[in-house]
mmCIF file with all atom_site columns, N, CA and C in Angstrom:
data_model
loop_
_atom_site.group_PDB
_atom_site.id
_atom_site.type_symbol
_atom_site.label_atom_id
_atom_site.label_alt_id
_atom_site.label_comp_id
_atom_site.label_asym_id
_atom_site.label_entity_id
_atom_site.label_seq_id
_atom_site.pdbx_PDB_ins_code
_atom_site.Cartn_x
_atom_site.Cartn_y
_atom_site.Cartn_z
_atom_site.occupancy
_atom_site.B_iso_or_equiv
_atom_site.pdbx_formal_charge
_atom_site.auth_seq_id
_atom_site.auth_comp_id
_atom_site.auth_asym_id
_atom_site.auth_atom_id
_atom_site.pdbx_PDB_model_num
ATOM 1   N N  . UNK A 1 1  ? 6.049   -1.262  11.272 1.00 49.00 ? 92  UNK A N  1
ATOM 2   C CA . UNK A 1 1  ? 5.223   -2.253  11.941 1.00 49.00 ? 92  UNK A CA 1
ATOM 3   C C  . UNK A 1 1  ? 4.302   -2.955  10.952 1.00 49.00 ? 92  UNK A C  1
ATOM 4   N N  . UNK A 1 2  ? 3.522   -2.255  10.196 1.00 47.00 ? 93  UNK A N  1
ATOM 5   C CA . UNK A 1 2  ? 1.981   -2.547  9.040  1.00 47.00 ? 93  UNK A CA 1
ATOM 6   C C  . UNK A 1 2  ? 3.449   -3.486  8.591  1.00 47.00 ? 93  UNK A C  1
ATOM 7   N N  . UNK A 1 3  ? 4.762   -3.623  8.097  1.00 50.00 ? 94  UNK A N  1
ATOM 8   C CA . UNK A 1 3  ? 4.851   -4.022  6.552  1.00 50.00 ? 94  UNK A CA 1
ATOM 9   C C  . UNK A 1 3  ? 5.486   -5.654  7.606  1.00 50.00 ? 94  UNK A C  1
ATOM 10  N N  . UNK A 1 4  ? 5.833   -5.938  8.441  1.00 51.00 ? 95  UNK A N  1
ATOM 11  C CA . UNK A 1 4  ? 6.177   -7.019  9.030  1.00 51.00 ? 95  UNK A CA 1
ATOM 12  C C  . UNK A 1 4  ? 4.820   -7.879  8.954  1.00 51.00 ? 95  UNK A C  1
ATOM 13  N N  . UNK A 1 5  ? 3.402   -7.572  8.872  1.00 50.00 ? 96  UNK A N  1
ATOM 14  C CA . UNK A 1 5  ? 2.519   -8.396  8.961  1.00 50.00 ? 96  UNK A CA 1
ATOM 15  C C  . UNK A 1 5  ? 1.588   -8.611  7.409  1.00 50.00 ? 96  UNK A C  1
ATOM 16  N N  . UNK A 1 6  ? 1.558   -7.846  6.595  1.00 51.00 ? 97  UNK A N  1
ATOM 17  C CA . UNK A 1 6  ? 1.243   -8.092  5.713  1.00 51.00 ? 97  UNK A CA 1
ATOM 18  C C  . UNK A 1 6  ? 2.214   -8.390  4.426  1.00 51.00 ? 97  UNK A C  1
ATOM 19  N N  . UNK A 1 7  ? 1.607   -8.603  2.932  1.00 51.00 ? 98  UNK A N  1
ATOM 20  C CA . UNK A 1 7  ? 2.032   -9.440  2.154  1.00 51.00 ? 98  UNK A CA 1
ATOM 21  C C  . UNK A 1 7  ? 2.496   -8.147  0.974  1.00 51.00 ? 98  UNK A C  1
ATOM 22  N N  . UNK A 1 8  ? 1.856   -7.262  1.440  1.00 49.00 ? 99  UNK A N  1
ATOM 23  C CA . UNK A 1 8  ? 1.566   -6.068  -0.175 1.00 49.00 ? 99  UNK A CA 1
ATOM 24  C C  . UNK A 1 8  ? 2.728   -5.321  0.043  1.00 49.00 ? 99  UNK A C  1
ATOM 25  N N  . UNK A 1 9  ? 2.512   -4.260  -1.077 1.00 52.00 ? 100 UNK A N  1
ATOM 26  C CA . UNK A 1 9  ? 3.787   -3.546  -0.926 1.00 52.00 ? 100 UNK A CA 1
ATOM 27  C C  . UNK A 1 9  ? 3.611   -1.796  -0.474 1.00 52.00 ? 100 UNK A C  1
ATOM 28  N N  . UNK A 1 10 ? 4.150   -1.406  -0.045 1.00 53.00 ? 101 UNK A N  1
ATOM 29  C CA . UNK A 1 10 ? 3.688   0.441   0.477  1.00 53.00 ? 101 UNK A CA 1
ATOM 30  C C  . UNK A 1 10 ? 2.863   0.754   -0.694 1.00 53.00 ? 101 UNK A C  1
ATOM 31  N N  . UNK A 1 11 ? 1.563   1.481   -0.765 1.00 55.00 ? 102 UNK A N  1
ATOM 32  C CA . UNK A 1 11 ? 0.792   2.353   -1.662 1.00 55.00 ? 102 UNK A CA 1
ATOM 33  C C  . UNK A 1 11 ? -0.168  0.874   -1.744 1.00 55.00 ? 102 UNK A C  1
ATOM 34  N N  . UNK A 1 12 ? 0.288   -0.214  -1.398 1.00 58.00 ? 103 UNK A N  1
ATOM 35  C CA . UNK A 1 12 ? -0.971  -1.569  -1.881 1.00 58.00 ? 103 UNK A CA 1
ATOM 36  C C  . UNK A 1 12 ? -1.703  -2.269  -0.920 1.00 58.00 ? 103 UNK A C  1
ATOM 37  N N  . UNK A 1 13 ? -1.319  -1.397  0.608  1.00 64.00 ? 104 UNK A N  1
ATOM 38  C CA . UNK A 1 13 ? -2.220  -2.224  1.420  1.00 64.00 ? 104 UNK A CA 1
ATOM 39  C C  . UNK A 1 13 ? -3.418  -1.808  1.872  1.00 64.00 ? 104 UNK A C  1
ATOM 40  N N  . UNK A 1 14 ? -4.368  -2.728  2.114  1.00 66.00 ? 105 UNK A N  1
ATOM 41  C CA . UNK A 1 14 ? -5.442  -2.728  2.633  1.00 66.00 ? 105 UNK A CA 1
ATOM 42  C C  . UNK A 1 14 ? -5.648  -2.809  3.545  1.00 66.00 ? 105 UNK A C  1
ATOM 43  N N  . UNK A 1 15 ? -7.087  -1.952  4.153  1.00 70.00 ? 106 UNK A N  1
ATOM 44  C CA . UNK A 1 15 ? -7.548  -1.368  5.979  1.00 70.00 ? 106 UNK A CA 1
ATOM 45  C C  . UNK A 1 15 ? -7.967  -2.620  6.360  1.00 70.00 ? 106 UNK A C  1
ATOM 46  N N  . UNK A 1 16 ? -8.029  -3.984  5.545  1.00 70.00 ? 107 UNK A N  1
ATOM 47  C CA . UNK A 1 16 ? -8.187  -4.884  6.465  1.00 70.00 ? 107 UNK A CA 1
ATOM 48  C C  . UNK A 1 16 ? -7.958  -6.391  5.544  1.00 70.00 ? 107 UNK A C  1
ATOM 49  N N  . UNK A 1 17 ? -8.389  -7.773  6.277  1.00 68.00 ? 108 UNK A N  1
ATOM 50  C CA . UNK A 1 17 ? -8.058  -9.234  5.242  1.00 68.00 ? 108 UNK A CA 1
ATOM 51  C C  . UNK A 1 17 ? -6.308  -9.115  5.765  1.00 68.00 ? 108 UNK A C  1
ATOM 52  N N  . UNK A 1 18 ? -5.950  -9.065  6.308  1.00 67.00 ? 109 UNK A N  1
ATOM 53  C CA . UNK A 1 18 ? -4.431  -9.736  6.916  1.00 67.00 ? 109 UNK A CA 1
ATOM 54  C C  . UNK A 1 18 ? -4.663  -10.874 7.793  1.00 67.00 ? 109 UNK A C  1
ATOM 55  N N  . UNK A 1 19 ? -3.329  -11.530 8.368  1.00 72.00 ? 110 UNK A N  1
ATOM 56  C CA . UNK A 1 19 ? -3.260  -12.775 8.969  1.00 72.00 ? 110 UNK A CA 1
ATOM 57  C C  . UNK A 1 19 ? -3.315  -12.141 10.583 1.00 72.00 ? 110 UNK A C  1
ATOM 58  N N  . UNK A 1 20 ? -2.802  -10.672 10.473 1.00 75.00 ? 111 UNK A N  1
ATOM 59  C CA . UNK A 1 20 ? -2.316  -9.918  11.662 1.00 75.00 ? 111 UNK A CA 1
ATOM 60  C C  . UNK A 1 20 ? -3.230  -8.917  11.577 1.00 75.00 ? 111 UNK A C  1
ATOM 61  N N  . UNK A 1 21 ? -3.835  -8.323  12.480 1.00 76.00 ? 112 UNK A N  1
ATOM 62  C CA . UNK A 1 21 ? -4.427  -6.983  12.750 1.00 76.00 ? 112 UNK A CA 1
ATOM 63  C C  . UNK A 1 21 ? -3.819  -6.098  12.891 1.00 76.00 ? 112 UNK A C  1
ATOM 64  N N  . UNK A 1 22 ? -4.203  -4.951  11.850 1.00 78.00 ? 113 UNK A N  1
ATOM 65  C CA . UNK A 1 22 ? -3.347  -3.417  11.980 1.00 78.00 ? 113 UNK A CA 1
ATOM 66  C C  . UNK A 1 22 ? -4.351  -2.750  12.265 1.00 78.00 ? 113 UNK A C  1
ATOM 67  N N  . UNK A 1 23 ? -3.621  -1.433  13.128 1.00 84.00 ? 114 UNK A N  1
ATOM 68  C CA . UNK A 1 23 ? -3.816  -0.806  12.948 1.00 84.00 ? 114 UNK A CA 1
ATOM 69  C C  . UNK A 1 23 ? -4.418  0.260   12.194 1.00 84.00 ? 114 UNK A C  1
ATOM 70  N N  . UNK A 1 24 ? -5.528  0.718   11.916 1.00 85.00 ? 115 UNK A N  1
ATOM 71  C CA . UNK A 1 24 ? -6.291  1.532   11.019 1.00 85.00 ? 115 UNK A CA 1
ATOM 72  C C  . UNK A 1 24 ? -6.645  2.770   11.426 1.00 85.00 ? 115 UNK A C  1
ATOM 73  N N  . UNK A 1 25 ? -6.578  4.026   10.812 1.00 87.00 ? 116 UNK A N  1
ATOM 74  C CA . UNK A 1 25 ? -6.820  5.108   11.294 1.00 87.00 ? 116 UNK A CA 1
ATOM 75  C C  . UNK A 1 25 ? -7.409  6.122   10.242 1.00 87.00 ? 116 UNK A C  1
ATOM 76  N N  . UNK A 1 26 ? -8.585  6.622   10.619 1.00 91.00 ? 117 UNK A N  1
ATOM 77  C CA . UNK A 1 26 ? -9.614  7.451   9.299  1.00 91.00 ? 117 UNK A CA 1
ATOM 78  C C  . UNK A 1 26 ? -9.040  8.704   9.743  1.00 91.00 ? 117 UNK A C  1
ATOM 79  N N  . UNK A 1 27 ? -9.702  9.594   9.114  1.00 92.00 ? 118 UNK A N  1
ATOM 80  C CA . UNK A 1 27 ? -9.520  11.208  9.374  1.00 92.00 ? 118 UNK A CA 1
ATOM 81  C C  . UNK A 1 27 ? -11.328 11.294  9.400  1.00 92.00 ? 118 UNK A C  1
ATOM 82  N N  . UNK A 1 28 ? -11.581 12.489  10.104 1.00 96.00 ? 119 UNK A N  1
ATOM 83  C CA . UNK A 1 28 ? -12.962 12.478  10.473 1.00 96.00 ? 119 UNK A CA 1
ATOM 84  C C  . UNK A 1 28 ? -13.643 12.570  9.205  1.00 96.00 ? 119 UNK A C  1
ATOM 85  N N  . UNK A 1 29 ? -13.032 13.832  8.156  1.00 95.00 ? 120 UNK A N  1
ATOM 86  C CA . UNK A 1 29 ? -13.589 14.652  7.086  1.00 95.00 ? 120 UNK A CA 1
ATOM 87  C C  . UNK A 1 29 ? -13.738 13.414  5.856  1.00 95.00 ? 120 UNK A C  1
ATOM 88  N N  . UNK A 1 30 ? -13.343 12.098  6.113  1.00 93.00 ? 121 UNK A N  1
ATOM 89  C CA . UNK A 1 30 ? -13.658 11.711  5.386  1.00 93.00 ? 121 UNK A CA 1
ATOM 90  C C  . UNK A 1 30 ? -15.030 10.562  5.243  1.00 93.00 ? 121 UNK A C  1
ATOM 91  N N  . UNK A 1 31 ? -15.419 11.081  6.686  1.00 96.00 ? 122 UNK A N  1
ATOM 92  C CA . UNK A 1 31 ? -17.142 10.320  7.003  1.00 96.00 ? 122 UNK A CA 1
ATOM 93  C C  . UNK A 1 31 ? -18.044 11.328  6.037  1.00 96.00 ? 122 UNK A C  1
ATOM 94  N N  . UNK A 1 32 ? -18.152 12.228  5.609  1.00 97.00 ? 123 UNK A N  1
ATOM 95  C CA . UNK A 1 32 ? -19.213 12.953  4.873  1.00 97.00 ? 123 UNK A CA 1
ATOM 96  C C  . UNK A 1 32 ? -18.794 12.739  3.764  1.00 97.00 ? 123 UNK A C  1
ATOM 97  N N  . UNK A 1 33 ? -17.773 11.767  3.021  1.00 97.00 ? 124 UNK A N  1
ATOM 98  C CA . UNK A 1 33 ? -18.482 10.916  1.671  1.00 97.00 ? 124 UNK A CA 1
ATOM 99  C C  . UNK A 1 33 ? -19.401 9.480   1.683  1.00 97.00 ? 124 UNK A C  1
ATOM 100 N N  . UNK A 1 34 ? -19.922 9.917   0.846  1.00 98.00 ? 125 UNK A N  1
ATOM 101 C CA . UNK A 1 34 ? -20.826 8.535   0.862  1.00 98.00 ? 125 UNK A CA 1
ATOM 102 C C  . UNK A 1 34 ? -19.961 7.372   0.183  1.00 98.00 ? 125 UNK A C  1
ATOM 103 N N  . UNK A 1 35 ? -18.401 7.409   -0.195 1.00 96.00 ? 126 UNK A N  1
ATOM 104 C CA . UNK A 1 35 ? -17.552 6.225   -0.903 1.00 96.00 ? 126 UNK A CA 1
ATOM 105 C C  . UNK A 1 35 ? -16.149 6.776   -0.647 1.00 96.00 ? 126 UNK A C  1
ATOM 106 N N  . UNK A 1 36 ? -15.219 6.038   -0.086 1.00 92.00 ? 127 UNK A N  1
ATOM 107 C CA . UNK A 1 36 ? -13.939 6.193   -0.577 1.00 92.00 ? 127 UNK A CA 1
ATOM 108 C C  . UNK A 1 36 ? -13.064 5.499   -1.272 1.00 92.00 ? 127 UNK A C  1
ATOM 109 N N  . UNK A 1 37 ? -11.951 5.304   -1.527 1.00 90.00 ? 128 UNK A N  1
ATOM 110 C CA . UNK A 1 37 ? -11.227 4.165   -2.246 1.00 90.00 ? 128 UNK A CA 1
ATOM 111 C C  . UNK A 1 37 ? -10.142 4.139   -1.262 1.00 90.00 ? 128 UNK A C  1
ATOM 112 N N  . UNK A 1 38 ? -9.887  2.654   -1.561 1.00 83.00 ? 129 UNK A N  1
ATOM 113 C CA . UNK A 1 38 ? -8.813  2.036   -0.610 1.00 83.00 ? 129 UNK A CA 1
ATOM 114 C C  . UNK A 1 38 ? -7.976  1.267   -1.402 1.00 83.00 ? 129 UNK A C  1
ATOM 115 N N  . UNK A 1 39 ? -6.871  0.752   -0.898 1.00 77.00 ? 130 UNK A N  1
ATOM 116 C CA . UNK A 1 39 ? -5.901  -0.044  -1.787 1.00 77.00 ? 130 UNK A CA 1
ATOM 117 C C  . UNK A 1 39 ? -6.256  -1.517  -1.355 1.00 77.00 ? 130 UNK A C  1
ATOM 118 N N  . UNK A 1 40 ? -6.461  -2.122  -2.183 1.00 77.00 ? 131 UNK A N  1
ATOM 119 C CA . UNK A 1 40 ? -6.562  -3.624  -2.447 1.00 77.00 ? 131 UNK A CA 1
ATOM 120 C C  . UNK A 1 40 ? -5.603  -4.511  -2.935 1.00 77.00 ? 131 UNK A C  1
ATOM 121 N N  . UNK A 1 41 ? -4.626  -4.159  -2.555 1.00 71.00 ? 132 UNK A N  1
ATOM 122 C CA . UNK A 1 41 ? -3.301  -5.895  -2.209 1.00 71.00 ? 132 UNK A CA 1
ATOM 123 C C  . UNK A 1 41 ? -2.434  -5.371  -2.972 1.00 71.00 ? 132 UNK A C  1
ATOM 124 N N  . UNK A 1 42 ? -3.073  -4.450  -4.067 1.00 74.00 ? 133 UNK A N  1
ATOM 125 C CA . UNK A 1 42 ? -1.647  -4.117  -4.972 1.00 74.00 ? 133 UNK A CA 1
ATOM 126 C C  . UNK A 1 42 ? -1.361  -2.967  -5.352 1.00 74.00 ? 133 UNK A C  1
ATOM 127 N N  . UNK A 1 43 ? -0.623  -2.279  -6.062 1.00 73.00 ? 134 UNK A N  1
ATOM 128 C CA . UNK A 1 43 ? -0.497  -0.747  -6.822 1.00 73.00 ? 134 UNK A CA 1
ATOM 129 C C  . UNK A 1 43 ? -1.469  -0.326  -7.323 1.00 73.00 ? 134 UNK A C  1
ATOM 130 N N  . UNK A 1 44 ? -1.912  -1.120  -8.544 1.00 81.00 ? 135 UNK A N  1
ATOM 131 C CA . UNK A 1 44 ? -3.262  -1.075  -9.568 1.00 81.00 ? 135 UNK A CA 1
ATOM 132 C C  . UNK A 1 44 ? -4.625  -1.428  -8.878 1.00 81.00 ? 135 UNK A C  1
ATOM 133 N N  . UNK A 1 45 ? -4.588  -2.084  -7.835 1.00 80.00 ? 136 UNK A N  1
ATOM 134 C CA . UNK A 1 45 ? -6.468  -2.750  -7.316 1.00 80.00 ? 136 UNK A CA 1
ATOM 135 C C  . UNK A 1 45 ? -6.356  -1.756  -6.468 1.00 80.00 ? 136 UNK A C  1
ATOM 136 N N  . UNK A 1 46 ? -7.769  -1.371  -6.153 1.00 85.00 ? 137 UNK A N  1
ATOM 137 C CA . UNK A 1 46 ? -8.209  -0.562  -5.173 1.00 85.00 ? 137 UNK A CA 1
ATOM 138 C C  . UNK A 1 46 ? -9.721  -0.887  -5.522 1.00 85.00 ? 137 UNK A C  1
ATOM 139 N N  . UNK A 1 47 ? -10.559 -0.334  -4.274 1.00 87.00 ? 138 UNK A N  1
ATOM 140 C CA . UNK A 1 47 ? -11.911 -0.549  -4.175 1.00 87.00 ? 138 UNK A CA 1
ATOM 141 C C  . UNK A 1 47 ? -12.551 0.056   -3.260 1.00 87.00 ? 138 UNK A C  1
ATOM 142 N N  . UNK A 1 48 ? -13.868 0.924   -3.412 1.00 93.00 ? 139 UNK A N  1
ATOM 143 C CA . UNK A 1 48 ? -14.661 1.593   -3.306 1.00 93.00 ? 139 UNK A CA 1
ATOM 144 C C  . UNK A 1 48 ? -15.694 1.190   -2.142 1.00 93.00 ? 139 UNK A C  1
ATOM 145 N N  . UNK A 1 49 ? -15.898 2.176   -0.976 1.00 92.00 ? 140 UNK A N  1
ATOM 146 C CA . UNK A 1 49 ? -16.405 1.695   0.189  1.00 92.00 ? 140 UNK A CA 1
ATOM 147 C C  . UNK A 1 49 ? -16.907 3.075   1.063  1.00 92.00 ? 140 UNK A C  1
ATOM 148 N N  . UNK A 1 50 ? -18.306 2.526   1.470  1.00 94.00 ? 141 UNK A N  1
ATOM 149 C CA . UNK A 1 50 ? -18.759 3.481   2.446  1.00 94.00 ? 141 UNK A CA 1
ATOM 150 C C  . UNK A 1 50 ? -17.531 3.568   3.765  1.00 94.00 ? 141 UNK A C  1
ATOM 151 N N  . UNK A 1 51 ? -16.985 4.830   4.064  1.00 93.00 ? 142 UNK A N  1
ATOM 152 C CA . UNK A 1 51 ? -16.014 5.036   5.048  1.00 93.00 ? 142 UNK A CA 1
ATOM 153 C C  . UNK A 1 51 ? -16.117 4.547   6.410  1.00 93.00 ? 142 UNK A C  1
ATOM 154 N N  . UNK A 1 52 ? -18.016 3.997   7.123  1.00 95.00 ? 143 UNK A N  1
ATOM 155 C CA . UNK A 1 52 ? -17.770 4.074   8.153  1.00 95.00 ? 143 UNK A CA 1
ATOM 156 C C  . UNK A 1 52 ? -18.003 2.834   8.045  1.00 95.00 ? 143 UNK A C  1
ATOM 157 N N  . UNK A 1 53 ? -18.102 1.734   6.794  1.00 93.00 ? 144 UNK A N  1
ATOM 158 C CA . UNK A 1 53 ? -18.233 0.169   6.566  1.00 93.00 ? 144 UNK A CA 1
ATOM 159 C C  . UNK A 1 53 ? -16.901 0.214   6.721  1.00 93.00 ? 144 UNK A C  1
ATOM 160 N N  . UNK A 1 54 ? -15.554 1.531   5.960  1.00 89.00 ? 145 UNK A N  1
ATOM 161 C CA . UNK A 1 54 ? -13.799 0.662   6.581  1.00 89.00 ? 145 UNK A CA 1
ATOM 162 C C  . UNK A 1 54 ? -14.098 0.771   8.128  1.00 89.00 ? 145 UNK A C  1
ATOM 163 N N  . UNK A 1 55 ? -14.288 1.683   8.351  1.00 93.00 ? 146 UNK A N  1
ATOM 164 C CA . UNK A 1 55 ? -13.921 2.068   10.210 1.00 93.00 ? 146 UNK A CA 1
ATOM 165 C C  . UNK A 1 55 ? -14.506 0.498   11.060 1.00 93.00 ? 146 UNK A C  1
ATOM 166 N N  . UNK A 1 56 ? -16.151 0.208   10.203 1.00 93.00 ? 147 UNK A N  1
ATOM 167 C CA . UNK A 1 56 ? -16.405 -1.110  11.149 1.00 93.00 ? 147 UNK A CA 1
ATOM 168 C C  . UNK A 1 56 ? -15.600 -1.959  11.188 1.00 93.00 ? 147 UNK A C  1
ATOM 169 N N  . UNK A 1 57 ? -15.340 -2.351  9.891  1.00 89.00 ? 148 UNK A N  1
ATOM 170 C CA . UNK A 1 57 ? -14.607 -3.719  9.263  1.00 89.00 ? 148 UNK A CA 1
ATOM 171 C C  . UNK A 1 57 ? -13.309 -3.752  9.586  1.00 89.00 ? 148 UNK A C  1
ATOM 172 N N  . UNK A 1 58 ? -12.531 -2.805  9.910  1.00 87.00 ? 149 UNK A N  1
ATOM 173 C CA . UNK A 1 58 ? -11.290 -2.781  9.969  1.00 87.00 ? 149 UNK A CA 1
ATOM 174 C C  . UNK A 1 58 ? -10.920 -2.629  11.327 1.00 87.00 ? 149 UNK A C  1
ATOM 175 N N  . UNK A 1 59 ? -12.110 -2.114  12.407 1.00 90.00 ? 150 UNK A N  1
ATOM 176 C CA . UNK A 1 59 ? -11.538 -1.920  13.318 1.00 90.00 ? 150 UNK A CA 1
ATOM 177 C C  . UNK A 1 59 ? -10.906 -0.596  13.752 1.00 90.00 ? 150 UNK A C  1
ATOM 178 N N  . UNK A 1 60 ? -11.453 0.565   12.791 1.00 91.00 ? 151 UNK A N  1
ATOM 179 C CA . UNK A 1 60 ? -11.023 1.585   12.803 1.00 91.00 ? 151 UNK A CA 1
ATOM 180 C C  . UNK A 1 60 ? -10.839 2.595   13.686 1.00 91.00 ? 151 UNK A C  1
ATOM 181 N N  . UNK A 1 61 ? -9.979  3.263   14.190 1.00 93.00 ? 152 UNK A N  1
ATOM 182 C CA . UNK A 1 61 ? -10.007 4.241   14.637 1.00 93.00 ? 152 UNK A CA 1
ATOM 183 C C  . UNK A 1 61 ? -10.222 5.915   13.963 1.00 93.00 ? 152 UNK A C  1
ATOM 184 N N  . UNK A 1 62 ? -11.629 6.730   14.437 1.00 96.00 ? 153 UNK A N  1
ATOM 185 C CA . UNK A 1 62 ? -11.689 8.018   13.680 1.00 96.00 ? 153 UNK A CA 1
ATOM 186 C C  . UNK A 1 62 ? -11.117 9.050   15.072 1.00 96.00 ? 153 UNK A C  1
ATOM 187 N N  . UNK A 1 63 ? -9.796  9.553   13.846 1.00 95.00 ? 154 UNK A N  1
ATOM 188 C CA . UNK A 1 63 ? -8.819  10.548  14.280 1.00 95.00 ? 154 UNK A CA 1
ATOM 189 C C  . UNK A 1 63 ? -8.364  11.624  13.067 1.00 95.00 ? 154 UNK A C  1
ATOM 190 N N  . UNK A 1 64 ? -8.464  13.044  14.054 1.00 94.00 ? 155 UNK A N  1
ATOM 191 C CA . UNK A 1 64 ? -7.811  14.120  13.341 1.00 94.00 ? 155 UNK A CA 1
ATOM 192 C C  . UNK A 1 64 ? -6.301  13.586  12.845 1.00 94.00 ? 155 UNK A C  1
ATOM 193 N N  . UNK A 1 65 ? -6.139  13.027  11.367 1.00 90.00 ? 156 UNK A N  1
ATOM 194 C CA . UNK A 1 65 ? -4.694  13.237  10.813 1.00 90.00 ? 156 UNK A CA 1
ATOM 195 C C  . UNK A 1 65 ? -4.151  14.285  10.395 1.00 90.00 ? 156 UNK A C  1
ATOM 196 N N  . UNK A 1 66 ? -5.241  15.492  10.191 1.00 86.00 ? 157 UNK A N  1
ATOM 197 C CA . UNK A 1 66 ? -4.500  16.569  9.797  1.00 86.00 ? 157 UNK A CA 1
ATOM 198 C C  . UNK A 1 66 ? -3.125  17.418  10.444 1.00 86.00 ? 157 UNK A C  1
ATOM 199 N N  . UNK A 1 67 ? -2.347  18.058  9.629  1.00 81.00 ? 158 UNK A N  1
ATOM 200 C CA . UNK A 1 67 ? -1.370  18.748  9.765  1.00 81.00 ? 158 UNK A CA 1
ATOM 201 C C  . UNK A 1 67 ? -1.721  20.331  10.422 1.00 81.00 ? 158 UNK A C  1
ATOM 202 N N  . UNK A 1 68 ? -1.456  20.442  11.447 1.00 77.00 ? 159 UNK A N  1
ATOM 203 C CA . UNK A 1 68 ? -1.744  21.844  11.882 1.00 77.00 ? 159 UNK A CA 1
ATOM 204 C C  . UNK A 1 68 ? -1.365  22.808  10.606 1.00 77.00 ? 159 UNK A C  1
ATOM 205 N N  . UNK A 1 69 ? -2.202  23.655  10.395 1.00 73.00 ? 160 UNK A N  1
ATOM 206 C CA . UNK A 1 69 ? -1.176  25.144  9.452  1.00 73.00 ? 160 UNK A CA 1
ATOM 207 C C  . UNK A 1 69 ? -0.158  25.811  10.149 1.00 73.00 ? 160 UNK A C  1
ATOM 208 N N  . UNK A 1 70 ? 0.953   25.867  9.873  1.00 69.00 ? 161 UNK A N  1
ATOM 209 C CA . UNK A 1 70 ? 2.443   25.968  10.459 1.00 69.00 ? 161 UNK A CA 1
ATOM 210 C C  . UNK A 1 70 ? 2.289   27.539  9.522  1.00 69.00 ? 161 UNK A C  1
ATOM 211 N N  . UNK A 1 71 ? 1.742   27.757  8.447  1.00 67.00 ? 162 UNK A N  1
ATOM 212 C CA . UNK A 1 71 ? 2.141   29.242  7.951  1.00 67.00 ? 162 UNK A CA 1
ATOM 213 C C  . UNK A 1 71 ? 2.082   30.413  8.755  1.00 67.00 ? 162 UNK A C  1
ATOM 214 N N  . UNK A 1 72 ? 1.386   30.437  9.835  1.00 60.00 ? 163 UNK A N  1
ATOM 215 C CA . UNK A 1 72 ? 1.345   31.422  10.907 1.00 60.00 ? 163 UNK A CA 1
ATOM 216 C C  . UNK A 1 72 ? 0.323   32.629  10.236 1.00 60.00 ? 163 UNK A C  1
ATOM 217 N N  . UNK A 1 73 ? -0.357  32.098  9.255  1.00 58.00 ? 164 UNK A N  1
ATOM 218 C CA . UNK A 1 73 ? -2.157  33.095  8.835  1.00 58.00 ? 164 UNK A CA 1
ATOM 219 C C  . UNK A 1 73 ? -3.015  32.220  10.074 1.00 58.00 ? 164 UNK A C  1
#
């Protein structure tokens, strides 16, 4: 779906600046940094951002992405 509306390539897109609105989705654990990095249009750019400035700006949704532990400890 994300790659029909934007311009970048997998590993280069950004949580927001499209022609189309995506979808965006945080993980909670990553609100208790004060910066994260995001991909900016390409492989090499990326850029540095308070997490809950992506969640505003982007429209974010904060959701558990984690993987249950399947090891059975």
């Amino acid at each position: 779906e994300w790659l029909a509306g934007v311009s970048q390539t997998n590993g280069g897109v950004p949580p927001f600046g499209h022609s189309t609105q995506l979808r965006v989705f945080v993980d909670p654990d990553l609100l208790q940094y004060d910066e994260v990095w995001a991909a900016a249009g390409t492989w090499n750019d990326n850029f540095g951002a308070n997490p809950n400035d992506i969640v505003r700006v982007a429209g974010g949704v904060v959701t558990d992405l984690k993987r249950a532990d399947c090891s059975g400890e």
